[in-house]
Every structure is written in C-alpha cells, then in structure tokens.
C-alpha cells in the first residue's frame, strides 16, 4: 500500500458489517482515520465505546473480558524485523493478550519506517524512538510519563490467517 | 517534559526491496502480510 487511505479501505473491506471490532489505542489507526470509522460509523460492534461506559474498578471483570477476546483486533506494532519478527511494547498490556491469542483475527497497519534488520534493532527502535514519542504524547495528554512495562515478540503463528499485516510505504505512527 | 530525544534513524522508510523481504519472511512464519 502506498498510502494510509488505501490501507484504511483495505482493512474496512476485511471487516463484515456488524462484526465485533476492537481498535487498540494507536496513533497509526488514528492517522489513517480507521479509529473514528470503527467507533462512529455504526457499521460495527465497536468494543472501545462499550469499555468507556464501564466502571473500570466496579466492572473490572466485564472490562477485562470484553477487551481481551474480540473477533477482530486492529492495531499496529513498534517494529518488524526483515526476518519476520514482530515487536510490540505496552504500558498496560491490554493489546498484548488479544494479539498473542485472544482475538479471532488480528490486523496490523504498519508504516514502512518500522521495518528494521534485526531483533536487536527492533528493541532499540522501541526504546529509542517509539518510547520517547509515546512519552511525549502521554506527558501532553495526561501529564505523566509513559511506561514501557511489557514487550511482546511474535516470531510465528500456529494458524494461518489469524495474524495479518498491511505495510504502508508512508511514515505512520511511532 | 520529554525524557529523551527520539533516535530519528528509526523514522526512515524501508526500501521496496526491504519491504518485499519482510513480507516474504512474515509469510514464511504464517503471518499474512502485504504492502
């Protein structure tokens, strides 16, 4: 794909009308307009608006269950190695469970600036590029630092078709 | 306040050849990929 707009259209074509869709908090998805379409079009059962209605403390069990096993999970990653390893960093880990096994199908949209030669480069990218930008975003948004508490490394999948990646030749996300 | 400046070397787009190589490597690991 050459543009985020093309990637957005491609992903939307993969989602059946009425499907249960969870979009992770992702600058990439926001940039290409996918987050707003998922949450506001009414064409899908969007998970995040339902999560916002829950009390995270009093309805914690429902909150965890609803967010952990969507039919479709959309998001991005922080690095992809040229030998096919995928690296995702997270503060709270809410996207890591669905990516690893909880979601029925995972669709990542990835800017081509996230491709790196080796796993060592991928971890350097996460720490030296993605984290500082996420930290800046968090400082601006909520006045506190980002935390990089969990790192997921995917180096293969048991079931073909569950993990899907659309690479865009455009600088998208962190 | 930002804690460190991002290392901008990681903001450079991969070449077509590098993307092709990555897509093939992902497919070999059962991760469907395209660009």
PDB file of C-alpha atoms in Angstrom:
ATOM      1  CA  UNK A   1       0.000   0.000   0.000  1.00  0.00           C
ATOM      2  CA  UNK A   2       1.283   3.448  -0.808  1.00  0.00           C
ATOM      3  CA  UNK A   3      -0.974   5.476   1.451  1.00  0.00           C
ATOM      4  CA  UNK A   4      -2.770   5.219   4.743  1.00  0.00           C
ATOM      5  CA  UNK A   5      -6.011   5.895   2.931  1.00  0.00           C
ATOM      6  CA  UNK A   6      -5.519   2.762   0.808  1.00  0.00           C
ATOM      7  CA  UNK A   7      -4.715   0.759   3.927  1.00  0.00           C
ATOM      8  CA  UNK A   8      -7.838   2.038   5.669  1.00  0.00           C
ATOM      9  CA  UNK A   9     -10.030   0.975   2.720  1.00  0.00           C
ATOM     10  CA  UNK A  10      -8.317  -2.418   2.586  1.00  0.00           C
ATOM     11  CA  UNK A  11      -8.891  -3.105   6.281  1.00  0.00           C
ATOM     12  CA  UNK A  12     -12.519  -1.997   6.124  1.00  0.00           C
ATOM     13  CA  UNK A  13     -13.093  -4.475   3.299  1.00  0.00           C
ATOM     14  CA  UNK A  14     -11.909  -7.262   5.611  1.00  0.00           C
ATOM     15  CA  UNK A  15     -14.487  -6.421   8.287  1.00  0.00           C
ATOM     16  CA  UNK A  16     -18.004  -7.815   7.845  1.00  0.00           C
ATOM     17  CA  UNK A  17     -20.845  -5.443   8.614  1.00  0.00           C
ATOM     18  CA  UNK A  18     -21.832  -5.850  12.270  1.00  0.00           C
ATOM     19  CA  UNK A  19     -18.562  -7.518  13.252  1.00  0.00           C
ATOM     20  CA  UNK A  20     -17.197  -7.179  16.762  1.00  0.00           C
ATOM     21  CA  UNK A  21     -14.135  -4.968  16.346  1.00  0.00           C
ATOM     22  CA  UNK A  22     -11.658  -3.672  18.892  1.00  0.00           C
ATOM     23  CA  UNK A  23      -9.217  -0.973  17.831  1.00  0.00           C
ATOM     24  CA  UNK A  24      -6.197  -0.632  20.080  1.00  0.00           C
ATOM     25  CA  UNK A  25      -5.024   2.836  21.087  1.00  0.00           C
ATOM     26  CA  UNK A  26      -2.865   3.531  18.054  1.00  0.00           C
ATOM     27  CA  UNK A  27      -1.511   6.692  16.506  1.00  0.00           C
ATOM     28  CA  UNK A  28      -1.371   4.825  13.172  1.00  0.00           C
ATOM     29  CA  UNK A  29      -5.071   3.904  13.243  1.00  0.00           C
ATOM     30  CA  UNK A  30      -5.941   7.460  14.231  1.00  0.00           C
ATOM     31  CA  UNK A  31      -3.801   8.909  11.430  1.00  0.00           C
ATOM     32  CA  UNK A  32      -5.441   6.852   8.695  1.00  0.00           C
ATOM     33  CA  UNK A  33      -8.957   7.510  10.013  1.00  0.00           C
ATOM     34  CA  UNK A  34      -9.705   3.938  10.940  1.00  0.00           C
ATOM     35  CA  UNK A  35     -10.356   4.530  14.646  1.00  0.00           C
ATOM     36  CA  UNK A  36     -13.116   7.057  14.043  1.00  0.00           C
ATOM     37  CA  UNK A  37     -14.785   4.914  11.370  1.00  0.00           C
ATOM     38  CA  UNK A  38     -14.804   1.866  13.655  1.00  0.00           C
ATOM     39  CA  UNK A  39     -16.150   3.801  16.625  1.00  0.00           C
ATOM     40  CA  UNK A  40     -18.536   6.216  14.949  1.00  0.00           C
ATOM     41  CA  UNK A  41     -19.888   4.701  11.720  1.00  0.00           C
ATOM     42  CA  UNK A  42     -22.336   2.365  13.437  1.00  0.00           C
ATOM     43  CA  UNK A  43     -21.347  -0.380  10.996  1.00  0.00           C
ATOM     44  CA  UNK A  44     -19.544  -2.445  13.642  1.00  0.00           C
ATOM     45  CA  UNK A  45     -19.878  -3.581  17.228  1.00  0.00           C
ATOM     46  CA  UNK A  46     -17.029  -1.390  18.402  1.00  0.00           C
ATOM     47  CA  UNK A  47     -15.575  -2.519  21.719  1.00  0.00           C
ATOM     48  CA  UNK A  48     -13.882   0.666  22.930  1.00  0.00           C
ATOM     49  CA  UNK A  49     -17.038   2.800  23.206  1.00  0.00           C
ATOM     50  CA  UNK A  50     -18.562  -0.008  25.282  1.00  0.00           C
ATOM     51  CA  UNK A  51     -15.467  -0.122  27.507  1.00  0.00           C
ATOM     52  CA  UNK A  52     -15.702   3.628  28.105  1.00  0.00           C
ATOM     53  CA  UNK A  53     -19.155   3.126  29.594  1.00  0.00           C
ATOM     54  CA  UNK A  54     -17.888   0.642  32.180  1.00  0.00           C
ATOM     55  CA  UNK A  55     -16.526   1.477  35.603  1.00  0.00           C
ATOM     56  CA  UNK A  56     -13.031   0.059  35.383  1.00  0.00           C
ATOM     57  CA  UNK A  57     -12.976  -0.742  39.111  1.00  0.00           C
ATOM     58  CA  UNK A  58     -16.535  -1.838  39.819  1.00  0.00           C
ATOM     59  CA  UNK A  59     -16.960  -3.649  36.497  1.00  0.00           C
ATOM     60  CA  UNK A  60     -13.400  -4.843  36.177  1.00  0.00           C
ATOM     61  CA  UNK A  61     -14.230  -8.434  35.275  1.00  0.00           C
ATOM     62  CA  UNK A  62     -16.554  -7.382  32.446  1.00  0.00           C
ATOM     63  CA  UNK A  63     -13.991  -4.794  31.337  1.00  0.00           C
ATOM     64  CA  UNK A  64     -11.229  -7.392  31.115  1.00  0.00           C
ATOM     65  CA  UNK A  65     -13.367  -9.976  29.362  1.00  0.00           C
ATOM     66  CA  UNK A  66     -14.787  -7.570  26.806  1.00  0.00           C
ATOM     67  CA  UNK A  67     -11.393  -6.185  25.837  1.00  0.00           C
ATOM     68  CA  UNK A  68      -9.473  -9.425  25.710  1.00  0.00           C
ATOM     69  CA  UNK A  69     -11.206 -11.566  23.095  1.00  0.00           C
ATOM     70  CA  UNK A  70     -12.680  -9.530  20.233  1.00  0.00           C
ATOM     71  CA  UNK A  71     -13.479 -11.208  16.920  1.00  0.00           C
ATOM     72  CA  UNK A  72     -11.302  -8.610  15.172  1.00  0.00           C
ATOM     73  CA  UNK A  73      -8.448  -6.717  16.793  1.00  0.00           C
ATOM     74  CA  UNK A  74      -6.956  -3.784  14.897  1.00  0.00           C
ATOM     75  CA  UNK A  75      -3.723  -2.055  15.786  1.00  0.00           C
ATOM     76  CA  UNK A  76      -0.129  -1.509  14.899  1.00  0.00           C
ATOM     77  CA  UNK A  77       3.265  -2.659  16.141  1.00  0.00           C
ATOM     78  CA  UNK A  78       6.513  -0.918  17.055  1.00  0.00           C
ATOM     79  CA  UNK A  79       8.929  -2.832  14.864  1.00  0.00           C
ATOM     80  CA  UNK A  80       9.107  -5.637  12.326  1.00  0.00           C
ATOM     81  CA  UNK A  81      12.370  -7.346  11.514  1.00  0.00           C
ATOM     82  CA  UNK A  82      13.307  -8.255   7.979  1.00  0.00           C
ATOM     83  CA  UNK A  83      13.363 -11.895   9.011  1.00  0.00           C
ATOM     84  CA  UNK A  84       9.755 -11.710  10.162  1.00  0.00           C
ATOM     85  CA  UNK A  85       9.679 -10.974  13.874  1.00  0.00           C
ATOM     86  CA  UNK A  86       7.077  -8.558  15.227  1.00  0.00           C
ATOM     87  CA  UNK A  87       7.693  -6.428  18.329  1.00  0.00           C
ATOM     88  CA  UNK A  88       5.052  -4.615  20.372  1.00  0.00           C
ATOM     89  CA  UNK A  89       5.668  -2.590  23.524  1.00  0.00           C
ATOM     90  CA  UNK A  90       2.976  -1.696  26.028  1.00  0.00           C
ATOM     91  CA  UNK A  91       2.359   0.003  29.329  1.00  0.00           C
ATOM     92  CA  UNK A  92      -0.785  -1.788  30.479  1.00  0.00           C
ATOM     93  CA  UNK A  93      -0.652  -4.760  28.118  1.00  0.00           C
ATOM     94  CA  UNK A  94      -4.284  -4.548  27.001  1.00  0.00           C
ATOM     95  CA  UNK A  95      -3.413  -5.151  23.356  1.00  0.00           C
ATOM     96  CA  UNK A  96      -0.855  -7.858  24.032  1.00  0.00           C
ATOM     97  CA  UNK A  97      -3.315 -10.577  25.090  1.00  0.00           C
ATOM     98  CA  UNK A  98      -5.573 -10.153  22.046  1.00  0.00           C
ATOM     99  CA  UNK A  99      -2.559 -10.030  19.717  1.00  0.00           C
ATOM    100  CA  UNK A 100      -0.956 -13.130  21.224  1.00  0.00           C
ATOM    101  CA  UNK A 101      -4.060 -15.327  21.331  1.00  0.00           C
ATOM    102  CA  UNK A 102      -7.288 -13.649  22.483  1.00  0.00           C
ATOM    103  CA  UNK A 103      -8.551 -12.110  19.257  1.00  0.00           C
ATOM    104  CA  UNK A 104     -10.104 -14.144  16.476  1.00  0.00           C
ATOM    105  CA  UNK A 105      -8.231 -12.197  13.835  1.00  0.00           C
ATOM    106  CA  UNK A 106      -5.570  -9.520  14.233  1.00  0.00           C
ATOM    107  CA  UNK A 107      -4.986  -6.862  11.598  1.00  0.00           C
ATOM    108  CA  UNK A 108      -1.974  -4.564  11.971  1.00  0.00           C
ATOM    109  CA  UNK A 109      -1.341  -1.475   9.882  1.00  0.00           C
ATOM    110  CA  UNK A 110       2.366  -0.706   9.854  1.00  0.00           C
ATOM    111  CA  UNK A 111       4.276   2.252   8.411  1.00  0.00           C
ATOM    112  CA  UNK A 112       7.374   1.179   6.487  1.00  0.00           C
ATOM    113  CA  UNK A 113       9.614   3.189   8.831  1.00  0.00           C
ATOM    114  CA  UNK A 114       9.061   0.424  11.405  1.00  0.00           C
ATOM    115  CA  UNK A 115      10.958  -2.207   9.424  1.00  0.00           C
ATOM    116  CA  UNK A 116      14.422  -2.945  10.811  1.00  0.00           C
ATOM    117  CA  UNK A 117      17.093  -5.542  10.020  1.00  0.00           C
ATOM    118  CA  UNK A 118      17.312  -7.468  13.313  1.00  0.00           C
ATOM    119  CA  UNK A 119      15.545  -8.124  16.620  1.00  0.00           C
ATOM    120  CA  UNK A 120      18.252  -6.082  18.362  1.00  0.00           C
ATOM    121  CA  UNK A 121      17.403  -3.157  16.071  1.00  0.00           C
ATOM    122  CA  UNK A 122      13.694  -3.686  16.815  1.00  0.00           C
ATOM    123  CA  UNK A 123      14.279  -3.375  20.564  1.00  0.00           C
ATOM    124  CA  UNK A 124      16.487  -0.333  20.027  1.00  0.00           C
ATOM    125  CA  UNK A 125      13.688   1.185  17.928  1.00  0.00           C
ATOM    126  CA  UNK A 126      11.143   0.545  20.659  1.00  0.00           C
ATOM    127  CA  UNK A 127      13.313   2.111  23.377  1.00  0.00           C
ATOM    128  CA  UNK A 128      14.972   4.910  21.425  1.00  0.00           C
ATOM    129  CA  UNK A 129      12.221   6.052  19.067  1.00  0.00           C
ATOM    130  CA  UNK A 130       8.734   4.747  19.937  1.00  0.00           C
ATOM    131  CA  UNK A 131       9.038   5.206  23.696  1.00  0.00           C
ATOM    132  CA  UNK A 132      10.246   8.837  23.673  1.00  0.00           C
ATOM    133  CA  UNK A 133       7.425   9.818  21.308  1.00  0.00           C
ATOM    134  CA  UNK A 134       4.827   7.940  23.355  1.00  0.00           C
ATOM    135  CA  UNK A 135       6.241   9.528  26.495  1.00  0.00           C
ATOM    136  CA  UNK A 136       5.900  12.982  24.960  1.00  0.00           C
ATOM    137  CA  UNK A 137       2.318  12.161  23.948  1.00  0.00           C
ATOM    138  CA  UNK A 138       1.469  10.976  27.458  1.00  0.00           C
ATOM    139  CA  UNK A 139       3.088  13.998  29.099  1.00  0.00           C
ATOM    140  CA  UNK A 140       0.998  16.275  26.917  1.00  0.00           C
ATOM    141  CA  UNK A 141      -2.232  14.287  27.233  1.00  0.00           C
ATOM    142  CA  UNK A 142      -2.272  13.353  30.909  1.00  0.00           C
ATOM    143  CA  UNK A 143       0.785  14.965  32.471  1.00  0.00           C
ATOM    144  CA  UNK A 144       2.677  11.796  33.358  1.00  0.00           C
ATOM    145  CA  UNK A 145       5.322   9.599  31.794  1.00  0.00           C
ATOM    146  CA  UNK A 146       4.625   6.599  29.613  1.00  0.00           C
ATOM    147  CA  UNK A 147       5.594   3.222  30.997  1.00  0.00           C
ATOM    148  CA  UNK A 148       7.122   0.511  28.869  1.00  0.00           C
ATOM    149  CA  UNK A 149       6.256  -2.465  31.047  1.00  0.00           C
ATOM    150  CA  UNK A 150       5.665  -5.280  28.593  1.00  0.00           C
ATOM    151  CA  UNK A 151       7.198  -6.325  25.294  1.00  0.00           C
ATOM    152  CA  UNK A 152       5.639  -8.915  23.005  1.00  0.00           C
ATOM    153  CA  UNK A 153       7.802 -10.636  20.406  1.00  0.00           C
ATOM    154  CA  UNK A 154       5.923 -12.693  17.831  1.00  0.00           C
ATOM    155  CA  UNK A 155       8.085 -14.915  15.693  1.00  0.00           C
ATOM    156  CA  UNK A 156       5.469 -17.105  14.106  1.00  0.00           C
ATOM    157  CA  UNK A 157       1.826 -18.173  14.158  1.00  0.00           C
ATOM    158  CA  UNK A 158       0.228 -21.601  14.534  1.00  0.00           C
ATOM    159  CA  UNK A 159      -2.820 -20.764  12.465  1.00  0.00           C
ATOM    160  CA  UNK A 160      -2.519 -19.136   9.042  1.00  0.00           C
ATOM    161  CA  UNK A 161      -4.815 -16.154   8.610  1.00  0.00           C
ATOM    162  CA  UNK A 162      -5.102 -15.119  12.265  1.00  0.00           C
ATOM    163  CA  UNK A 163      -2.263 -12.585  12.163  1.00  0.00           C
ATOM    164  CA  UNK A 164      -2.367 -10.120   9.286  1.00  0.00           C
ATOM    165  CA  UNK A 165      -0.156  -7.169   8.489  1.00  0.00           C
ATOM    166  CA  UNK A 166      -0.652  -4.364   5.998  1.00  0.00           C
ATOM    167  CA  UNK A 167       2.581  -2.473   5.382  1.00  0.00           C
ATOM    168  CA  UNK A 168       2.221   1.090   4.134  1.00  0.00           C
ATOM    169  CA  UNK A 169       5.020   2.960   2.397  1.00  0.00           C
ATOM    170  CA  UNK A 170       4.303   6.035   4.461  1.00  0.00           C
ATOM    171  CA  UNK A 171       5.542   7.268   7.816  1.00  0.00           C
ATOM    172  CA  UNK A 172       2.707   6.284  10.167  1.00  0.00           C
ATOM    173  CA  UNK A 173       2.602   6.204  13.948  1.00  0.00           C
ATOM    174  CA  UNK A 174       5.515   5.807  16.336  1.00  0.00           C
TER     175      UNK A 174
ATOM    176  CA  UNK B   1       8.990  17.159  29.686  1.00  0.00           C
ATOM    177  CA  UNK B   2      10.393  14.744  27.141  1.00  0.00           C
ATOM    178  CA  UNK B   3      12.860  12.313  28.705  1.00  0.00           C
ATOM    179  CA  UNK B   4      14.990  11.723  25.646  1.00  0.00           C
ATOM    180  CA  UNK B   5      15.049  12.801  22.018  1.00  0.00           C
ATOM    181  CA  UNK B   6      13.867  10.108  19.605  1.00  0.00           C
ATOM    182  CA  UNK B   7      16.579   8.485  17.520  1.00  0.00           C
ATOM    183  CA  UNK B   8      15.488   9.643  14.081  1.00  0.00           C
ATOM    184  CA  UNK B   9      17.358   6.887  12.282  1.00  0.00           C
ATOM    185  CA  UNK B  10      14.275   4.787  13.070  1.00  0.00           C
ATOM    186  CA  UNK B  11      11.973   7.169  11.192  1.00  0.00           C
ATOM    187  CA  UNK B  12      13.411   6.308   7.777  1.00  0.00           C
ATOM    188  CA  UNK B  13      11.178   4.363   5.397  1.00  0.00           C
ATOM    189  CA  UNK B  14      12.356   0.943   4.275  1.00  0.00           C
ATOM    190  CA  UNK B  15      13.098   0.419   0.586  1.00  0.00           C
ATOM    191  CA  UNK B  16      10.845  -1.599  -1.710  1.00  0.00           C
ATOM    192  CA  UNK B  17      13.345  -4.461  -1.581  1.00  0.00           C
ATOM    193  CA  UNK B  18      13.408  -4.428   2.214  1.00  0.00           C
ATOM    194  CA  UNK B  19       9.606  -4.419   2.357  1.00  0.00           C
ATOM    195  CA  UNK B  20       9.444  -7.339  -0.083  1.00  0.00           C
ATOM    196  CA  UNK B  21      11.941  -9.286   2.019  1.00  0.00           C
ATOM    197  CA  UNK B  22       9.970  -8.589   5.193  1.00  0.00           C
ATOM    198  CA  UNK B  23       6.665  -9.618   3.631  1.00  0.00           C
ATOM    199  CA  UNK B  24       8.135 -12.924   2.450  1.00  0.00           C
ATOM    200  CA  UNK B  25       9.684 -13.579   5.873  1.00  0.00           C
ATOM    201  CA  UNK B  26       6.388 -12.896   7.653  1.00  0.00           C
ATOM    202  CA  UNK B  27       4.500 -15.196   5.274  1.00  0.00           C
ATOM    203  CA  UNK B  28       7.022 -17.959   5.963  1.00  0.00           C
ATOM    204  CA  UNK B  29       6.060 -17.656   9.633  1.00  0.00           C
ATOM    205  CA  UNK B  30       2.303 -17.901   8.959  1.00  0.00           C
ATOM    206  CA  UNK B  31       1.816 -14.154   9.367  1.00  0.00           C
ATOM    207  CA  UNK B  32      -0.167 -12.922   6.380  1.00  0.00           C
ATOM    208  CA  UNK B  33       1.429  -9.775   5.014  1.00  0.00           C
ATOM    209  CA  UNK B  34       1.134  -7.487   2.037  1.00  0.00           C
ATOM    210  CA  UNK B  35       2.007  -3.973   1.014  1.00  0.00           C
TER     211      UNK B  35
END
